[in-house]
Amino acid sequence: MSARGWPLLVAEVANSHGGDEDYLRELVGRLAAGSADAVKFQPISAGEICSVGHPMRGVFESLQIQATAWASVSAEVRAAGKEAWFDVYGPASLAVALESGADGLKIHAMDADDDGLLDAALSSGLPVTISCGGSTPDEIAAAVEVAAGRPLCLMLGFQRFPTPVAESHLARVPVLRERFGVPVGYQDHSPGDDPMALVLPCVAVSHGAVSVEKHVYLPGRETPYDFQSAVSPDALDALRGHLVSAKEATGAPDLALSAAEEAYRLEYRKPATAARALPAGHVLRSEDVVFVRAPVPQGQTPIHRAALPGALGRTLAREVPEGDALTEEALT
């Protein structure tokens, strides 16, 4: 979903600013100086989200910020070498995102079935993520079909202010990837003050999530919205380090031994060892051998239990003192 590789850490500003542009700029300043790979904004246009009579209409109107401010904070993020991502809810917010130089777009779960909006976002040529929280497999399949090979990433997770840890369903990451053939990320909405808030994203990465979205806020600053699952910029920086470690710990999906495993095997696995001093020219017999830990000469191949039958009956090319490991190089 990004040229930066995985895991992409996205700082989700959401609406913690409460419509306060000064708060927004202060938070973005912190994030621009931090270690997240991207910062994501929500340019709210109340009319794209709910009706005039909806009980939350006044709240969404209070969260609206001038388009010029979004362009300004987006430019600050990009000047810091990070990506600026935008949630889009319809033509107005999509226009704000594109005019602000967005590096990527996201479709909210409430619009996961809006094929027109998804197609418009994809037609921008930018990478697009779509939240599949609360979506059925058939609905997800329909969205993937709309993408038709264009860059789309599914985002696992949903917001319940906060979402219980037990509702993370991280085992779905590989299921979604294998079933729909597209990358999968994780949007974490667990309680911000729960220790699992920094653990769940790492588990998601170990399951193959290519990105992690995490809500952020300014601790000590009053904010009425989107704080329930948010962490501080400092905690987000700590998460960056944890994600790198999680990626390293995950490793490659194969059973090839690493160099460290090979060294461990050489040091601890019991090789065939001379039960007594064996002269050069001696034909090796089973009674000549015991299996105990013994040093193996550097660069030589020890004989382990499975290989012993092929070594019996062969002649020693050199003397092997009692207690020395028998190696392939010692046999003719």
Short mmCIF file of C-alpha atoms in Angstrom, two decimals:
data_model
loop_
_atom_site.label_atom_id
_atom_site.label_comp_id
_atom_site.label_asym_id
_atom_site.label_seq_id
_atom_site.Cartn_x
_atom_site.Cartn_y
_atom_site.Cartn_z
CA MET A 1 0.00 0.00 0.00
CA SER A 2 3.05 2.23 0.20
CA ALA A 3 6.54 2.34 -1.21
CA ARG A 4 7.80 2.56 2.35
CA GLY A 5 7.30 -1.15 2.92
CA TRP A 6 5.68 -2.77 5.91
CA PRO A 7 4.66 -2.28 8.58
CA LEU A 8 3.46 1.24 7.71
CA LEU A 9 2.58 3.10 10.92
CA VAL A 10 -0.19 5.63 10.39
CA ALA A 11 -0.94 8.24 13.07
CA GLU A 12 -4.70 8.72 13.02
CA VAL A 13 -5.54 12.32 13.98
CA ALA A 14 -9.29 11.65 13.68
CA ASN A 15 -11.31 14.29 15.55
CA SER A 16 -9.35 14.69 18.76
CA HIS A 17 -8.92 18.34 17.74
CA GLY A 18 -12.63 18.92 18.39
CA GLY A 19 -12.70 21.51 15.62
CA ASP A 20 -9.87 23.51 17.23
CA GLU A 21 -7.36 24.37 14.51
CA ASP A 22 -4.68 25.30 17.06
CA TYR A 23 -4.97 21.85 18.66
CA LEU A 24 -4.74 20.26 15.20
CA ARG A 25 -1.58 22.16 14.32
CA GLU A 26 0.09 21.41 17.65
CA LEU A 27 -0.64 17.70 17.33
CA VAL A 28 0.56 17.60 13.73
CA GLY A 29 3.76 19.36 14.78
CA ARG A 30 4.41 16.60 17.31
CA LEU A 31 3.65 13.88 14.78
CA ALA A 32 5.77 15.47 12.05
CA ALA A 33 8.73 15.29 14.42
CA GLY A 34 7.91 11.72 15.46
CA SER A 35 8.54 8.31 13.97
CA ALA A 36 5.20 7.49 12.32
CA ASP A 37 5.39 6.89 8.57
CA ALA A 38 2.16 8.72 7.82
CA VAL A 39 -0.45 10.99 9.37
CA LYS A 40 -4.11 10.57 8.46
CA PHE A 41 -6.74 13.30 8.54
CA GLN A 42 -10.52 13.39 8.48
CA PRO A 43 -11.74 16.49 6.60
CA ILE A 44 -15.30 16.41 7.92
CA SER A 45 -18.15 17.67 5.81
CA ALA A 46 -21.23 17.09 7.96
CA GLY A 47 -23.58 16.77 4.99
CA GLU A 48 -21.61 13.77 3.69
CA ILE A 49 -21.99 11.91 6.97
CA CYS A 50 -25.46 12.39 8.40
CA SER A 51 -28.82 14.05 7.81
CA VAL A 52 -29.86 17.43 9.19
CA GLY A 53 -32.08 15.70 11.73
CA HIS A 54 -29.46 13.24 12.96
CA PRO A 55 -28.59 13.70 16.67
CA MET A 56 -24.88 13.95 15.79
CA ARG A 57 -25.33 16.58 13.07
CA GLY A 58 -24.30 19.44 15.35
CA VAL A 59 -21.22 17.55 16.50
CA PHE A 60 -20.03 16.92 12.97
CA GLU A 61 -20.65 20.55 12.04
CA SER A 62 -18.46 21.60 14.98
CA LEU A 63 -15.65 19.37 13.69
CA GLN A 64 -15.47 21.03 10.27
CA ILE A 65 -12.19 22.81 9.56
CA GLN A 66 -11.34 25.03 6.61
CA ALA A 67 -9.87 23.27 3.57
CA THR A 68 -6.86 25.59 3.65
CA ALA A 69 -5.92 24.25 7.08
CA TRP A 70 -5.92 20.67 5.77
CA ALA A 71 -3.67 21.70 2.92
CA SER A 72 -1.33 23.41 5.38
CA VAL A 73 -0.99 20.50 7.82
CA SER A 74 -0.67 18.06 4.93
CA ALA A 75 2.22 20.10 3.56
CA GLU A 76 3.88 20.09 7.00
CA VAL A 77 3.63 16.31 7.19
CA ARG A 78 5.08 15.83 3.73
CA ALA A 79 7.87 18.32 4.39
CA ALA A 80 8.85 16.09 7.31
CA GLY A 81 9.29 13.17 4.91
CA LYS A 82 6.03 11.45 5.86
CA GLU A 83 2.90 10.61 3.94
CA ALA A 84 -0.40 12.48 4.34
CA TRP A 85 -3.47 10.25 4.16
CA PHE A 86 -7.10 11.34 4.15
CA ASP A 87 -10.41 9.74 5.01
CA VAL A 88 -12.99 10.57 2.34
CA TYR A 89 -16.76 10.39 2.77
CA GLY A 90 -17.98 11.86 -0.52
CA PRO A 91 -17.10 14.31 -3.29
CA ALA A 92 -16.41 17.26 -0.96
CA SER A 93 -13.90 15.51 1.31
CA LEU A 94 -12.33 13.74 -1.69
CA ALA A 95 -11.77 17.12 -3.33
CA VAL A 96 -10.17 18.46 -0.12
CA ALA A 97 -7.86 15.43 0.04
CA LEU A 98 -6.74 15.74 -3.57
CA GLU A 99 -6.28 19.51 -3.35
CA SER A 100 -4.20 18.98 -0.20
CA GLY A 101 -1.78 16.67 -2.00
CA ALA A 102 -2.89 13.42 -0.36
CA ASP A 103 -0.55 10.45 -0.65
CA GLY A 104 -3.33 7.96 0.05
CA LEU A 105 -7.06 7.74 0.66
CA LYS A 106 -9.26 5.73 2.98
CA ILE A 107 -12.93 4.78 2.72
CA HIS A 108 -14.72 4.51 6.06
CA ALA A 109 -16.71 1.39 6.94
CA MET A 110 -19.97 3.34 6.66
CA ASP A 111 -19.20 3.83 2.96
CA ALA A 112 -17.81 0.35 2.28
CA ASP A 113 -20.75 -0.34 -0.05
CA ASP A 114 -20.45 2.97 -1.94
CA ASP A 115 -19.01 1.66 -5.20
CA GLY A 116 -19.10 5.14 -6.76
CA LEU A 117 -17.00 6.70 -4.01
CA LEU A 118 -14.57 3.78 -4.04
CA ASP A 119 -14.18 4.01 -7.80
CA ALA A 120 -13.65 7.77 -7.62
CA ALA A 121 -10.96 7.32 -4.96
CA LEU A 122 -9.24 4.56 -6.95
CA SER A 123 -9.44 6.64 -10.12
CA SER A 124 -7.20 9.24 -8.45
CA GLY A 125 -4.31 6.82 -8.92
CA LEU A 126 -3.52 6.97 -5.21
CA PRO A 127 -3.37 3.89 -2.99
CA VAL A 128 -6.70 3.31 -1.27
CA THR A 129 -7.61 1.50 1.92
CA ILE A 130 -11.13 0.50 2.82
CA SER A 131 -12.37 -0.38 6.28
CA CYS A 132 -14.09 -3.75 6.33
CA GLY A 133 -15.33 -3.47 9.90
CA GLY A 134 -18.90 -4.76 10.01
CA SER A 135 -18.79 -5.82 6.35
CA THR A 136 -19.89 -9.26 5.19
CA PRO A 137 -17.65 -11.41 2.97
CA ASP A 138 -19.91 -10.71 0.00
CA GLU A 139 -19.64 -6.95 0.59
CA ILE A 140 -15.86 -7.17 0.82
CA ALA A 141 -15.75 -9.21 -2.37
CA ALA A 142 -17.83 -6.55 -4.13
CA ALA A 143 -15.40 -3.81 -3.09
CA VAL A 144 -12.41 -5.85 -4.25
CA GLU A 145 -14.18 -6.38 -7.58
CA VAL A 146 -14.65 -2.62 -7.97
CA ALA A 147 -10.91 -2.17 -7.43
CA ALA A 148 -10.24 -4.52 -10.37
CA GLY A 149 -6.49 -4.75 -9.87
CA ARG A 150 -6.02 -1.17 -8.71
CA PRO A 151 -4.11 -0.65 -5.42
CA LEU A 152 -6.53 -1.54 -2.62
CA CYS A 153 -5.83 -2.55 0.98
CA LEU A 154 -8.44 -3.92 3.38
CA MET A 155 -8.36 -2.59 6.94
CA LEU A 156 -9.42 -4.92 9.74
CA GLY A 157 -11.02 -3.39 12.83
CA PHE A 158 -13.86 -1.15 13.94
CA GLN A 159 -14.44 1.65 16.45
CA ARG A 160 -16.62 1.22 19.54
CA PHE A 161 -15.07 4.05 21.61
CA PRO A 162 -13.11 1.98 22.54
CA THR A 163 -13.30 -1.47 20.99
CA PRO A 164 -12.89 -4.36 23.46
CA VAL A 165 -9.64 -6.25 22.99
CA ALA A 166 -11.60 -9.47 22.47
CA GLU A 167 -13.18 -7.90 19.35
CA SER A 168 -9.81 -7.49 17.58
CA HIS A 169 -10.15 -10.76 15.59
CA LEU A 170 -6.52 -10.62 14.46
CA ALA A 171 -6.62 -14.16 13.10
CA ARG A 172 -8.67 -12.71 10.25
CA VAL A 173 -5.65 -10.90 8.79
CA PRO A 174 -4.31 -13.91 6.84
CA VAL A 175 -7.84 -15.13 6.12
CA LEU A 176 -8.77 -11.84 4.43
CA ARG A 177 -5.48 -11.70 2.52
CA GLU A 178 -5.77 -15.24 1.19
CA ARG A 179 -9.47 -15.05 0.40
CA PHE A 180 -9.48 -11.71 -1.41
CA GLY A 181 -5.92 -11.55 -2.72
CA VAL A 182 -5.16 -8.03 -1.48
CA PRO A 183 -2.99 -6.63 1.36
CA VAL A 184 -4.57 -6.28 4.79
CA GLY A 185 -3.87 -3.69 7.48
CA TYR A 186 -5.08 -3.26 11.05
CA GLN A 187 -6.84 -0.23 12.50
CA ASP A 188 -6.53 -0.54 16.26
CA HIS A 189 -9.28 0.96 18.42
CA SER A 190 -8.53 -0.82 21.69
CA PRO A 191 -8.53 1.25 24.91
CA GLY A 192 -5.63 3.69 24.74
CA ASP A 193 -4.74 3.14 28.40
CA ASP A 194 -4.72 -0.66 28.10
CA PRO A 195 -1.23 -2.25 27.82
CA MET A 196 -2.63 -4.21 24.87
CA ALA A 197 -2.84 -0.95 22.91
CA LEU A 198 0.84 -1.40 22.06
CA VAL A 199 0.67 -5.19 21.85
CA LEU A 200 -2.23 -5.80 19.45
CA PRO A 201 -0.59 -3.94 16.52
CA CYS A 202 2.50 -6.12 16.93
CA VAL A 203 0.37 -9.26 16.90
CA ALA A 204 -1.36 -7.98 13.76
CA VAL A 205 2.00 -7.49 12.06
CA SER A 206 3.04 -11.01 13.04
CA HIS A 207 -0.13 -12.20 11.28
CA GLY A 208 0.88 -10.31 8.13
CA ALA A 209 -0.75 -6.87 8.50
CA VAL A 210 1.04 -4.45 6.19
CA SER A 211 -0.01 -1.33 8.07
CA VAL A 212 -1.20 -0.19 11.48
CA GLU A 213 -3.43 2.80 12.18
CA LYS A 214 -3.36 4.21 15.70
CA HIS A 215 -5.35 7.15 17.07
CA VAL A 216 -3.29 9.89 18.72
CA TYR A 217 -4.08 12.85 20.93
CA LEU A 218 -2.32 15.48 23.05
CA PRO A 219 -2.27 14.30 26.67
CA GLY A 220 -3.08 17.07 29.11
CA ARG A 221 -5.19 18.89 26.55
CA GLU A 222 -8.94 18.54 26.92
CA THR A 223 -10.51 16.78 23.97
CA PRO A 224 -14.13 15.60 23.82
CA TYR A 225 -13.76 13.29 20.84
CA ASP A 226 -11.73 10.27 19.69
CA PHE A 227 -9.62 10.00 22.82
CA GLN A 228 -10.93 6.62 23.98
CA SER A 229 -8.64 4.55 21.78
CA ALA A 230 -5.89 7.15 21.36
CA VAL A 231 -2.29 7.15 22.59
CA SER A 232 0.18 10.00 23.01
CA PRO A 233 2.78 10.86 20.35
CA ASP A 234 5.46 9.47 22.68
CA ALA A 235 3.61 6.15 22.95
CA LEU A 236 3.27 6.10 19.17
CA ASP A 237 7.04 6.48 18.85
CA ALA A 238 7.49 3.54 21.23
CA LEU A 239 5.07 1.53 19.10
CA ARG A 240 7.20 2.20 16.02
CA GLY A 241 10.10 0.38 17.69
CA HIS A 242 7.84 -2.48 18.79
CA LEU A 243 6.53 -2.93 15.24
CA VAL A 244 10.04 -3.15 13.83
CA SER A 245 10.86 -5.82 16.41
CA ALA A 246 7.62 -7.66 15.63
CA LYS A 247 8.49 -7.71 11.93
CA GLU A 248 11.97 -9.02 12.68
CA ALA A 249 10.55 -11.64 15.03
CA THR A 250 8.04 -12.80 12.41
CA GLY A 251 10.74 -13.80 9.92
CA ALA A 252 10.17 -15.58 6.63
CA PRO A 253 7.32 -18.08 6.09
CA ASP A 254 9.60 -21.06 5.50
CA LEU A 255 11.48 -23.64 7.54
CA ALA A 256 15.01 -22.91 6.32
CA LEU A 257 17.43 -22.68 9.25
CA SER A 258 18.94 -19.28 9.90
CA ALA A 259 22.67 -18.82 10.53
CA ALA A 260 21.92 -18.51 14.25
CA GLU A 261 19.94 -21.76 14.21
CA GLU A 262 22.75 -23.52 12.34
CA ALA A 263 25.21 -22.32 14.97
CA TYR A 264 22.89 -23.49 17.75
CA ARG A 265 22.54 -26.89 16.06
CA LEU A 266 26.30 -27.26 15.77
CA GLU A 267 26.89 -26.34 19.40
CA TYR A 268 24.16 -28.34 21.13
CA ARG A 269 23.24 -31.34 19.01
CA LYS A 270 25.12 -34.45 20.08
CA PRO A 271 27.45 -35.67 17.29
CA ALA A 272 28.93 -39.11 16.88
CA THR A 273 32.00 -39.07 19.15
CA ALA A 274 34.94 -41.45 19.42
CA ALA A 275 34.31 -43.78 22.40
CA ARG A 276 38.07 -44.48 22.43
CA ALA A 277 41.13 -43.42 20.47
CA LEU A 278 40.65 -44.57 16.88
CA PRO A 279 43.73 -44.98 14.66
CA ALA A 280 43.98 -43.94 11.03
CA GLY A 281 42.88 -46.77 8.74
CA HIS A 282 40.40 -48.11 11.28
CA VAL A 283 37.05 -49.27 9.88
CA LEU A 284 34.33 -47.54 11.85
CA ARG A 285 31.95 -49.77 13.85
CA SER A 286 28.92 -48.91 15.98
CA GLU A 287 30.75 -49.77 19.20
CA ASP A 288 33.36 -47.12 18.38
CA VAL A 289 30.76 -44.39 18.73
CA VAL A 290 28.90 -42.62 21.53
CA PHE A 291 26.59 -39.62 21.15
CA VAL A 292 27.60 -36.85 23.53
CA ARG A 293 28.21 -33.12 23.11
CA ALA A 294 31.69 -32.56 21.74
CA PRO A 295 33.42 -29.70 19.92
CA VAL A 296 33.29 -29.96 16.13
CA PRO A 297 36.35 -28.75 14.19
CA GLN A 298 35.53 -25.52 12.37
CA GLY A 299 34.36 -26.01 8.83
CA GLN A 300 33.77 -29.75 9.21
CA THR A 301 30.51 -31.70 9.02
CA PRO A 302 29.51 -33.62 12.17
CA ILE A 303 27.88 -37.03 11.90
CA HIS A 304 24.53 -37.09 13.69
CA ARG A 305 22.37 -40.13 14.45
CA ALA A 306 20.53 -40.19 11.14
CA ALA A 307 23.81 -40.17 9.20
CA LEU A 308 25.57 -42.83 11.28
CA PRO A 309 24.45 -45.86 9.22
CA GLY A 310 26.11 -44.36 6.16
CA ALA A 311 29.35 -43.81 8.11
CA LEU A 312 29.70 -47.33 9.52
CA GLY A 313 32.05 -49.53 7.52
CA ARG A 314 34.05 -46.57 6.23
CA THR A 315 37.74 -46.07 6.95
CA LEU A 316 39.25 -43.32 9.06
CA ALA A 317 41.55 -41.06 7.07
CA ARG A 318 43.23 -39.85 10.25
CA GLU A 319 43.50 -40.64 13.92
CA VAL A 320 40.55 -39.51 16.04
CA PRO A 321 41.34 -39.09 19.76
CA GLU A 322 38.87 -40.32 22.36
CA GLY A 323 36.14 -37.73 22.94
CA ASP A 324 36.59 -35.99 19.57
CA ALA A 325 33.66 -35.58 17.24
CA LEU A 326 33.66 -37.78 14.15
CA THR A 327 33.17 -35.83 10.94
CA GLU A 328 32.60 -36.62 7.29
CA GLU A 329 36.03 -35.17 6.56
CA ALA A 330 37.66 -37.75 8.86
CA LEU A 331 36.32 -40.65 6.77
CA THR A 332 37.28 -41.95 3.37
#
